[in-house]
Short mmCIF file of C-alpha atoms and ligand atoms in Angstrom, two decimals:
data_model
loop_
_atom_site.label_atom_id
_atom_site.label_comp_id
_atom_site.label_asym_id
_atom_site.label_seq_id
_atom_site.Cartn_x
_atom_site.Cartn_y
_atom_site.Cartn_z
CA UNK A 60 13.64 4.99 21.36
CA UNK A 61 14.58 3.02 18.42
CA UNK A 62 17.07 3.68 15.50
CA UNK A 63 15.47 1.79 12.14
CA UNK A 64 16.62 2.10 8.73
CA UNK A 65 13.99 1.50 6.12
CA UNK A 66 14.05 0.86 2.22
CA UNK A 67 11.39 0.73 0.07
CA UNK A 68 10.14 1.76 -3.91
CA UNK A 69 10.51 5.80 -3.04
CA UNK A 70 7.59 6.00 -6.21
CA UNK A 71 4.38 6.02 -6.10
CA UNK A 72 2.47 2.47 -5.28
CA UNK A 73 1.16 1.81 -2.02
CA UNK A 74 4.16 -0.29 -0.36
CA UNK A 75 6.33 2.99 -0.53
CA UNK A 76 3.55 5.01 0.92
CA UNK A 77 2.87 2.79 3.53
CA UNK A 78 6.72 2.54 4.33
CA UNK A 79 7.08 6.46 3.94
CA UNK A 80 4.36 7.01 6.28
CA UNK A 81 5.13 4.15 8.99
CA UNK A 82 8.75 6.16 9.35
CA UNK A 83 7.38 9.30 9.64
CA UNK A 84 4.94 8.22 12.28
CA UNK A 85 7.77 6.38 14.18
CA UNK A 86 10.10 9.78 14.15
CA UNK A 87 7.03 11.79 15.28
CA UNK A 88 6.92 9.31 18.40
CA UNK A 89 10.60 10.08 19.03
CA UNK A 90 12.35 6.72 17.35
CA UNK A 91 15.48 7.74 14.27
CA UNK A 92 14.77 6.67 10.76
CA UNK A 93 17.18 6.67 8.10
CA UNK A 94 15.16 6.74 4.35
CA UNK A 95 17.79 4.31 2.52
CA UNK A 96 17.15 4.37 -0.88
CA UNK A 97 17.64 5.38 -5.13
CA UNK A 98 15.85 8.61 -4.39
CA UNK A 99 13.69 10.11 -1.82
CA UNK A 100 10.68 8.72 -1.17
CA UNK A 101 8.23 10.49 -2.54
CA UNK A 102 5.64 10.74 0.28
CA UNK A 103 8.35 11.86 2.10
CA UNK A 104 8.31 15.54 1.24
CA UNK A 105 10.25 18.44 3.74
CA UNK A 106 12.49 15.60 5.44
CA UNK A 107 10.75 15.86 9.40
CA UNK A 108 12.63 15.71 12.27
CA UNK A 109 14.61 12.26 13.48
CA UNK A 110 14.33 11.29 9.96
CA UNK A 111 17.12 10.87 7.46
CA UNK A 112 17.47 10.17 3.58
CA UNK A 113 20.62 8.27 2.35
CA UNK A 114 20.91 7.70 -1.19
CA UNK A 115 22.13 5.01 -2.86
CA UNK A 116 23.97 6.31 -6.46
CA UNK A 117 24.83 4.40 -9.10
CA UNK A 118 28.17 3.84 -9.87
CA UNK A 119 29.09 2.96 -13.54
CA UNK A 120 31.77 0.21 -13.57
CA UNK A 121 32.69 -1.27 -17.41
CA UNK A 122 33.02 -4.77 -16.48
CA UNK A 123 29.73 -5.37 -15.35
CA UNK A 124 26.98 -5.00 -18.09
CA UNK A 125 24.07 -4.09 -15.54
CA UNK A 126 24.27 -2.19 -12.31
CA UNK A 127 24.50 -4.29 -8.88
CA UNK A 128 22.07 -2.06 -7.03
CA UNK A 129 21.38 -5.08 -4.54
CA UNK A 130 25.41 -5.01 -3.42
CA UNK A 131 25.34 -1.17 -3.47
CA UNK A 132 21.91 -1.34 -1.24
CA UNK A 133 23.80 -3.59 1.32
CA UNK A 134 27.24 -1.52 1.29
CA UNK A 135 24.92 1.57 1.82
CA UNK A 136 22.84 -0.21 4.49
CA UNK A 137 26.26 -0.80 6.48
CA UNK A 138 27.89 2.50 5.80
CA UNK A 139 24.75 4.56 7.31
CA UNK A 140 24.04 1.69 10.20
CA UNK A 141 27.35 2.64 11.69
CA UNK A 142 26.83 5.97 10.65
CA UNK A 143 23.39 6.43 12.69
CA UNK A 144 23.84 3.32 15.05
CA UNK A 145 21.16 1.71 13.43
CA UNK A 146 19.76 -1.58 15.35
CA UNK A 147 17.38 -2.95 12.59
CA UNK A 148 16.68 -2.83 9.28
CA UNK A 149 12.81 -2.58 7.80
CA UNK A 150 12.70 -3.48 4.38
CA UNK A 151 9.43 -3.34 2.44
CA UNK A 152 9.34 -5.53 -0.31
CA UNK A 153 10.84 -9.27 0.03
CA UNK A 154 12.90 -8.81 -3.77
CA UNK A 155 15.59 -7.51 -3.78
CA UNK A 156 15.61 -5.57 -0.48
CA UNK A 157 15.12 -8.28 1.84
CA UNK A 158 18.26 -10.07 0.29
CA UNK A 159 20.23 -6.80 0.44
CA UNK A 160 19.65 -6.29 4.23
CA UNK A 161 20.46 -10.06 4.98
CA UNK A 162 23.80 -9.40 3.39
CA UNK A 163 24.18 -6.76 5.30
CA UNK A 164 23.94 -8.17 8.76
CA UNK A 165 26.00 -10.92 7.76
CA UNK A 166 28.52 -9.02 6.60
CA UNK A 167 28.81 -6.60 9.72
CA UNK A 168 27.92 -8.80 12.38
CA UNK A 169 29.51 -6.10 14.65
CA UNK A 170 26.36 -4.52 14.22
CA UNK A 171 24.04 -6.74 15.17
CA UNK A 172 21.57 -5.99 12.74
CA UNK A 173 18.10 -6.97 12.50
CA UNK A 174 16.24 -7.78 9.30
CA UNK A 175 12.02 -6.85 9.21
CA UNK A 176 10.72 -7.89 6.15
CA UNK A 177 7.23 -6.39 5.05
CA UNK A 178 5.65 -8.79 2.05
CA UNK A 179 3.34 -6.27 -0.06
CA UNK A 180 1.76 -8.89 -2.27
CA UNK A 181 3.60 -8.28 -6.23
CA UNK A 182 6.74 -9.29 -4.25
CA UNK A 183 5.09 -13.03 -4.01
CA UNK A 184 2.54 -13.38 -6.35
CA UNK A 185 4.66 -11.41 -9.28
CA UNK A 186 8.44 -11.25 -8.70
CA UNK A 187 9.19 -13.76 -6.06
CA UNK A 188 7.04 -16.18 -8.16
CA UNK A 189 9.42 -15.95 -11.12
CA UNK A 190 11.41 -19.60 -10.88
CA UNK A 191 14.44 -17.88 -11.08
CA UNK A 192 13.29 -15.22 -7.82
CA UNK A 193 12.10 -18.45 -6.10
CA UNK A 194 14.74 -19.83 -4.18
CA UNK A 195 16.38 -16.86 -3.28
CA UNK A 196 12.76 -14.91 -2.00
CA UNK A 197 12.32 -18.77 0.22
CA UNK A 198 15.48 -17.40 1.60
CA UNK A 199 15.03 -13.69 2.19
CA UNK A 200 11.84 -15.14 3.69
CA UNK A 201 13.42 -18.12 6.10
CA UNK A 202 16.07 -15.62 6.95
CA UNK A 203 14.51 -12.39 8.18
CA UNK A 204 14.63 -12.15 12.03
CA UNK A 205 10.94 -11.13 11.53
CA UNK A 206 8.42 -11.06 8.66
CA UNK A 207 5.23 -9.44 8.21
CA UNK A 208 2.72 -9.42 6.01
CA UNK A 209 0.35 -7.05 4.93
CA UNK A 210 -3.03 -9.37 5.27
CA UNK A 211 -4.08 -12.59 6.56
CA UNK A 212 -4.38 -13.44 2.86
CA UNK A 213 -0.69 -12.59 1.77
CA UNK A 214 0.78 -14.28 5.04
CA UNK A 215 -1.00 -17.56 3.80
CA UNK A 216 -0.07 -17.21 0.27
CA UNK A 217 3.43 -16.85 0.95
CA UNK A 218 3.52 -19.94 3.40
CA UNK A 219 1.72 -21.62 1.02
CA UNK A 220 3.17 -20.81 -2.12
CA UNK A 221 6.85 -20.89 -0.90
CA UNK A 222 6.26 -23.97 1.28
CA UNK A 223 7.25 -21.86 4.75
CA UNK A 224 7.41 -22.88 8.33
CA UNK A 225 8.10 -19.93 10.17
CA UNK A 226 5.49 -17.54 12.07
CA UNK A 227 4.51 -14.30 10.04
CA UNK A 228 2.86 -11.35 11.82
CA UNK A 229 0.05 -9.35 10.03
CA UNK A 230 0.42 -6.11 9.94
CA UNK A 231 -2.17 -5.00 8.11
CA UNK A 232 -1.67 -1.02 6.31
CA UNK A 233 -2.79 2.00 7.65
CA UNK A 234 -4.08 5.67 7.10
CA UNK A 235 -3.73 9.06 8.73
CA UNK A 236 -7.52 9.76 8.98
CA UNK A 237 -6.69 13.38 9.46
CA UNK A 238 -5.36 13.67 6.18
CA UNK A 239 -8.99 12.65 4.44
CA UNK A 240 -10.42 15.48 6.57
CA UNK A 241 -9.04 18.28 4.19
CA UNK A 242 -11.60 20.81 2.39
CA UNK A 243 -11.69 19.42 -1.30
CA UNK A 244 -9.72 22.26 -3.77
CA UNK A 245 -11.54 22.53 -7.54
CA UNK A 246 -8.58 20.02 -8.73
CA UNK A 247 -11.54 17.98 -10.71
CA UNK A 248 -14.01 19.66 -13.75
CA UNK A 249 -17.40 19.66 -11.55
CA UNK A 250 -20.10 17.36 -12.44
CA UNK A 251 -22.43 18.47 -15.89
CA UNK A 252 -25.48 18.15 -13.96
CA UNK A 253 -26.11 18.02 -10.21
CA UNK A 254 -27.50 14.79 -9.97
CA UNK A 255 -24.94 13.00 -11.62
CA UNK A 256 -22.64 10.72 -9.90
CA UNK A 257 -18.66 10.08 -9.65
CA UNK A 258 -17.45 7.11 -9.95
CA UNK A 259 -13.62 6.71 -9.23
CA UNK A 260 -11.17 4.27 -10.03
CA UNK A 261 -6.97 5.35 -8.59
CA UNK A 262 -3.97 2.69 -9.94
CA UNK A 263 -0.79 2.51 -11.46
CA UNK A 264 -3.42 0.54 -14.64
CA UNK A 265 -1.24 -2.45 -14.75
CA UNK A 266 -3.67 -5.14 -16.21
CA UNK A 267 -4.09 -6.61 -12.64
CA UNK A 268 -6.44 -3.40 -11.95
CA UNK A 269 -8.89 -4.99 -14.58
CA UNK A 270 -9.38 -1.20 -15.85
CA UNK A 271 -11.55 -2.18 -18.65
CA UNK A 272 -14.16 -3.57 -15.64
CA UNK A 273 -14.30 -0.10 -14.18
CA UNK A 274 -15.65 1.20 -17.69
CA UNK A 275 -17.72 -1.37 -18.04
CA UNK A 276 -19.61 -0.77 -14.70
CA UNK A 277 -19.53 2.93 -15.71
CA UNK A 278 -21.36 1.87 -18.63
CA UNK A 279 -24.05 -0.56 -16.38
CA UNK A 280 -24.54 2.33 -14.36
CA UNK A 281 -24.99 4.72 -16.66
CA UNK A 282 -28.26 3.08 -18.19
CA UNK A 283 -30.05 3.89 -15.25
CA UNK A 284 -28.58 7.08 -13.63
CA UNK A 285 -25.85 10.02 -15.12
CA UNK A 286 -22.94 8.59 -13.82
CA UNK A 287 -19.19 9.71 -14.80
CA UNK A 288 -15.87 8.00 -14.42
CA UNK A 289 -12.49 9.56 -12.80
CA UNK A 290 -9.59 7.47 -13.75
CA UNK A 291 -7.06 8.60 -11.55
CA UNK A 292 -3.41 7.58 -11.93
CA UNK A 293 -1.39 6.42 -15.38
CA UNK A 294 0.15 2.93 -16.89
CA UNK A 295 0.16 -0.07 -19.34
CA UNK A 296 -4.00 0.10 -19.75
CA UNK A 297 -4.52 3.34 -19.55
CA UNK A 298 -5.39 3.27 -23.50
CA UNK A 299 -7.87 0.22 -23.28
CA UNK A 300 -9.93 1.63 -20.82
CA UNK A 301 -10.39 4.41 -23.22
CA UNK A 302 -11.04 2.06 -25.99
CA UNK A 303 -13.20 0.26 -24.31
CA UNK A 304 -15.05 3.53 -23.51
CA UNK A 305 -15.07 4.33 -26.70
CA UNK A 306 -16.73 1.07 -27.93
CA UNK A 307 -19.40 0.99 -25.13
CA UNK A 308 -19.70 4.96 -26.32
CA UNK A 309 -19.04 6.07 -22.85
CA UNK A 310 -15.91 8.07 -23.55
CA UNK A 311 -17.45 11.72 -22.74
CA UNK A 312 -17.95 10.53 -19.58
CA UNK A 313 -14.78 9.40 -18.65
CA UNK A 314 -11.90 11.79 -17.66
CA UNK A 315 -8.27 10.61 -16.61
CA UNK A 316 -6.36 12.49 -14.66
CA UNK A 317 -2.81 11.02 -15.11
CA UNK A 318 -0.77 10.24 -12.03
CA UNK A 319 -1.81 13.20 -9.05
CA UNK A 320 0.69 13.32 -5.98
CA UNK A 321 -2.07 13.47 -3.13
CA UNK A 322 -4.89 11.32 -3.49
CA UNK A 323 -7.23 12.15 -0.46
CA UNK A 324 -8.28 16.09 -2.36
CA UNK A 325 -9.31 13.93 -5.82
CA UNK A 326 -11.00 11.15 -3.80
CA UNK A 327 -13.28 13.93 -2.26
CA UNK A 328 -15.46 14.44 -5.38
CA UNK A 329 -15.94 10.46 -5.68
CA UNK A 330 -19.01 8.88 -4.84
CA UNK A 331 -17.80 5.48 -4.93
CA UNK A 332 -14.26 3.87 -5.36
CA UNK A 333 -14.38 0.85 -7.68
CA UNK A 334 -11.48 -1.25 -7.13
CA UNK A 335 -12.45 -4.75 -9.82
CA UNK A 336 -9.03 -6.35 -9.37
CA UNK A 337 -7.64 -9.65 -10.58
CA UNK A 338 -6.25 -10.02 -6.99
CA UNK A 339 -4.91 -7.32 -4.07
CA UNK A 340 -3.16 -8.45 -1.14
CA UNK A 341 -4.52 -5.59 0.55
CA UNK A 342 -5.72 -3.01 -1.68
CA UNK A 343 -4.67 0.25 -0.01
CA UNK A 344 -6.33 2.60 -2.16
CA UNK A 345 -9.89 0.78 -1.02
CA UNK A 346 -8.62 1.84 2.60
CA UNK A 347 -8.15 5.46 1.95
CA UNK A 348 -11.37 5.83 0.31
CA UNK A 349 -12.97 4.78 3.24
CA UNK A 350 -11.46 6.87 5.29
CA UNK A 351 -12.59 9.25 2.75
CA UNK A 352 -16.28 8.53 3.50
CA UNK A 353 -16.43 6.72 0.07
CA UNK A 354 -17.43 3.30 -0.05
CA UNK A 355 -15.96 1.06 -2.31
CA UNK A 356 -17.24 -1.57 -5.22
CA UNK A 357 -14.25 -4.38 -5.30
CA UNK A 358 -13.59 -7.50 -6.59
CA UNK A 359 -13.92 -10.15 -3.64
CA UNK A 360 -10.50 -11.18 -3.95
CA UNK A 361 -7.10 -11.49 -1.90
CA UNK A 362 -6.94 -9.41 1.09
CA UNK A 363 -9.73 -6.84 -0.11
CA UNK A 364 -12.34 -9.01 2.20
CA UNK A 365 -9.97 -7.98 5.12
CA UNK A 366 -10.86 -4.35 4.10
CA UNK A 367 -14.19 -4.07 2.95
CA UNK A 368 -16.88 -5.47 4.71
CA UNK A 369 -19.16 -6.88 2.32
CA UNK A 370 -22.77 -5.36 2.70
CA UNK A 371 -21.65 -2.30 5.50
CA UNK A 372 -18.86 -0.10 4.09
CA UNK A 373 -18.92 -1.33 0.47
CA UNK A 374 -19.94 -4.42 -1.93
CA UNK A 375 -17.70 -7.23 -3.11
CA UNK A 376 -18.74 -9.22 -6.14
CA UNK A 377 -16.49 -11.99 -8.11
CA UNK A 378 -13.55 -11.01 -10.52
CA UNK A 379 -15.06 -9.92 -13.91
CA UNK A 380 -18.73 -9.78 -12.42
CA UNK A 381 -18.94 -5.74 -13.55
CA UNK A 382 -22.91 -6.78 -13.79
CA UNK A 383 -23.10 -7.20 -9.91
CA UNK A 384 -20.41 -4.64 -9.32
CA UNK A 385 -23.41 -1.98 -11.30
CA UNK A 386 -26.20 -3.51 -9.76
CA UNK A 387 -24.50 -2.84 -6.43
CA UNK A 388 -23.35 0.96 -7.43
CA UNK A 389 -26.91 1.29 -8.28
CA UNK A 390 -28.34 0.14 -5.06
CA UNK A 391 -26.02 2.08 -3.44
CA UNK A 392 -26.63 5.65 -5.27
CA UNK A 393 -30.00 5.33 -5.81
CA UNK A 394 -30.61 5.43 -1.91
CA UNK A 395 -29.25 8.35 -0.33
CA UNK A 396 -30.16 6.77 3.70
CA UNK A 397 -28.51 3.50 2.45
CA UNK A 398 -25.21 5.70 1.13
CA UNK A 399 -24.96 7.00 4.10
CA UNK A 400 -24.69 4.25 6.22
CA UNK A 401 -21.81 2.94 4.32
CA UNK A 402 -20.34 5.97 4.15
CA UNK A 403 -20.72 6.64 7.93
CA UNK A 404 -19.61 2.52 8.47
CA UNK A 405 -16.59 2.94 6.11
CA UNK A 406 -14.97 6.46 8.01
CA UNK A 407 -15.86 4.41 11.36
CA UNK A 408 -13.87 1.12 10.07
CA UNK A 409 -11.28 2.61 8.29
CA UNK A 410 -10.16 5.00 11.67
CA UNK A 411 -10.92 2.13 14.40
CA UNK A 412 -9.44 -0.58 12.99
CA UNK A 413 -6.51 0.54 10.22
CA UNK A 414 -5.26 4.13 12.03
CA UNK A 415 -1.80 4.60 11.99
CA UNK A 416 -1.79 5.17 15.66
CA UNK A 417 -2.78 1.24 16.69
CA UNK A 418 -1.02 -0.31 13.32
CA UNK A 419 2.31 1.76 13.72
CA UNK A 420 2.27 0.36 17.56
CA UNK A 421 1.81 -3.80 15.92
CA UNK A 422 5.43 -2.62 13.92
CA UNK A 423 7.11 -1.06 16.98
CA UNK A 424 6.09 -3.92 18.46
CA UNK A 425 7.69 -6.47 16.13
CA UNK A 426 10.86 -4.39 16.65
CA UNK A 427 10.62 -4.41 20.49
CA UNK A 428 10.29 -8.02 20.53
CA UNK A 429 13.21 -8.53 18.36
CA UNK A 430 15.77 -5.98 20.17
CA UNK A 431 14.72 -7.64 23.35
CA UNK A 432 13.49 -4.26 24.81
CA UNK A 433 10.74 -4.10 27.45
CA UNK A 434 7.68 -2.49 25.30
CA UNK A 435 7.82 0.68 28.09
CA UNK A 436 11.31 1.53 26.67
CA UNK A 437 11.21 0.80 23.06
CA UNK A 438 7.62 2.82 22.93
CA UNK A 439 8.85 6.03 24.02
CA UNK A 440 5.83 8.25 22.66
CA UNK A 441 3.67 6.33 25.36
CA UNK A 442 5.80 7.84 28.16
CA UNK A 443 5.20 10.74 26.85
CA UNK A 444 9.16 11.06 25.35
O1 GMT B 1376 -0.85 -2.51 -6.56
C1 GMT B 1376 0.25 -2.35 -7.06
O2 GMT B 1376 0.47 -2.73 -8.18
C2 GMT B 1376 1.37 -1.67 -6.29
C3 GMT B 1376 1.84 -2.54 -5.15
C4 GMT B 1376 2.98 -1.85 -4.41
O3 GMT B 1376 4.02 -2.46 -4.31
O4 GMT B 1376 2.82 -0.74 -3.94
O5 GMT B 1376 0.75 -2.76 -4.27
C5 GMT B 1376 0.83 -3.85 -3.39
O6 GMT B 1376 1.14 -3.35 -2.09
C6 GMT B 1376 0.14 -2.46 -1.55
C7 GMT B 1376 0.63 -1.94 -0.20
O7 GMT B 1376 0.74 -2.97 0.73
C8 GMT B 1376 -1.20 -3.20 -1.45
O8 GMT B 1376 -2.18 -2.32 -0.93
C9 GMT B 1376 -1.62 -3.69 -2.83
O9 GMT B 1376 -2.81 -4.46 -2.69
C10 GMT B 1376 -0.52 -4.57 -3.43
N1 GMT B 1376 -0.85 -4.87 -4.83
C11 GMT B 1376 -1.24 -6.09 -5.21
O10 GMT B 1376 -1.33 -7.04 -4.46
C12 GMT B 1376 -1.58 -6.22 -6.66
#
């Protein structure tokens, strides 16, 4: 048994679900986790057993123009490390967490803290890029007593990019397959003729997602077959992919469903997950479509080739290629042995090789390796404890 605090964006996005579930999965095998955090994660729900939430408030002080919440982080990660014994401390995201948790060990060496720090892709390619975030995300990085990363892709692009020596273990995300099991509810408006298909597209629409490519294959699909679009989630281009449905005269068959708290009930009435972005270090929501059944149409970019095989659970075409992205959702839905294959191949892939029951084990075993605790005693759930 194992006593790991964790911290991580408690909103939606797929680092906080990944980190939400990873600490429920560890309680359910008997280890303590302690949520520390703004708010509750929001995955997190009816906190389970051998899990905790600690909040972190705000404090308003009038000398200092913005809030500190790195400092307050690190005080908080102290106070509850002595308050639940903690041994290590799993931060997901390098900026600002990793930072925050360094400061913490150093400042309680008593403890004996370790740092685990989980790269989910923005943190390098977006924040930790800024010139200003570099030198201090090199650190977090150098400093961590372990860091993973959440593809083969990232891990390189973060040694690359910030010029680092160390050894990285991928780790790469995970899904509950059970949870994709679930008898769909009537959450969605049911198709206006039964031969027409869904296409699905689930983000927070930050202009990475290339939104206005999902449209646009809607549109390349839609001269050869009634095809609709589900745009699932809400943010910054949310209005041009409805204006540039609206100029390909699409929009009637588009619906957006704003941000939804469970994906896996919505994902149920998709036929195919298109997922055209500019680059994904892992792409989680192409994961949990295929765990879904659904296979996916993605941009062959970042870590998505880690995900999707090209050709057996889904197609991969260059960024901004929406012609080959429709000419594969064509061949795809206009051959109902073929769609089955890749739906079959993408439920097979997605719960052999990304469960959370062999990728939780790769974390526990990070830990184990860096508490110096023989594997039999820091994996208590395979001793049946
Ligand atoms: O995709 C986003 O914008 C959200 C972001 C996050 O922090 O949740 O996603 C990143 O982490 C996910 C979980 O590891 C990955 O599946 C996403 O690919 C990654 N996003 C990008 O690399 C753009």
């Amino acid at each position: 048994m194992m006593r790991i605090g964790i911290t991580c964006y408690p909103t939606h996005g797929g680092s906080g679900v990944v980190a939400t579930e990873l600490g429920k999965h560890l309680a359910s095998w008997g280890h303590e986790v302690a949520f520390i955090s703004y708010s509750a994660p929001l995955r997190l729900g009816i906190i389970p057993e051998r899990v905790s939430f600690h909040e972190v408030e705000a404090v308003e002080y009038p000398l200092l123009k913005n809030y500190p919440y790195t400092l307050a982080l690190a005080s908080k990660m102290i106070a509850v490390a002595r308050m639940k014994g903690l041994q290590l401390l799993h931060v997901h995201y390098a900026i600002p967490f990793a930072p925050a948790a360094l400061m913490a060990k150093v400042a309680a060496p008593e403890l004996d803290l370790k740092v685990v720090t989980t790269l989910h892709g923005t943190d390098i390619t977006l924040v930790g890029n800024d010139p200003t975030f570099r030198p201090i995300t090199k650190w977090a990085i150098e400093q961590s007593d372990a860091v993973t990363a959440v593809s083969r892709f990232l891990r390189d692009q973060a040694r690359d990019e910030f010029d680092i020596e160390r050894d990285m273990d991928v780790v790469h995300n995970f899904v509950d397959p059970e949870r994709h099991d679930r008898p769909c509810p009537s959450c969605i408006a049911p198709r206006s003729s039964p031969d027409e298909v869904t296409l699905m597209h689930i983000s927070n629409f930050r202009p990475v997602k290339r939104v206005e490519d999902v449209v646009r294959v809607l549109a390349h699909v839609r001269k050869r077959m009634p095809a609709r679009l589900i745009l699932v989630g809400d943010g910054p281009t949310a209005c041009t992919a409805l204006q540039v449905a609206l100029s390909l005269g699409v929009a009637d068959s588009v619906q957006f469903t704003g941000v939804v708290e469970e994906i896996e009930p919505i994902l149920q009435q998709a036929d195919l997950l298109l997922l055209p972005s500019e680059t994904e270090s892992f792409g989680l929501v192409a994961l949990e479509a295929m765990a879904s059944g659904i296979p996916v149409i993605a941009s062959k970019v970042g870590g998505l080739p880690e995900v999707v095989t090209h050709g057996e659970t889904g197609f991969l075409a260059p960024v901004g290629d929406y012609e080959a992205m429709g000419d594969h959702a064509i061949d795809l839905l206009s051959d109902q042995e073929l769609y089955h294959r890749f739906s079959h191949a993408a439920r097979e892939r997605a719960g052999a090789q990304f469960s959370y029951d062999k990728i939780v084990r790769e974390y526990e075993r990070v830990y184990a390796r860096l508490l110096e605790m023989p594997e039999r005693e820091a994996l208590s759930h395979l001793e049946g404890g």
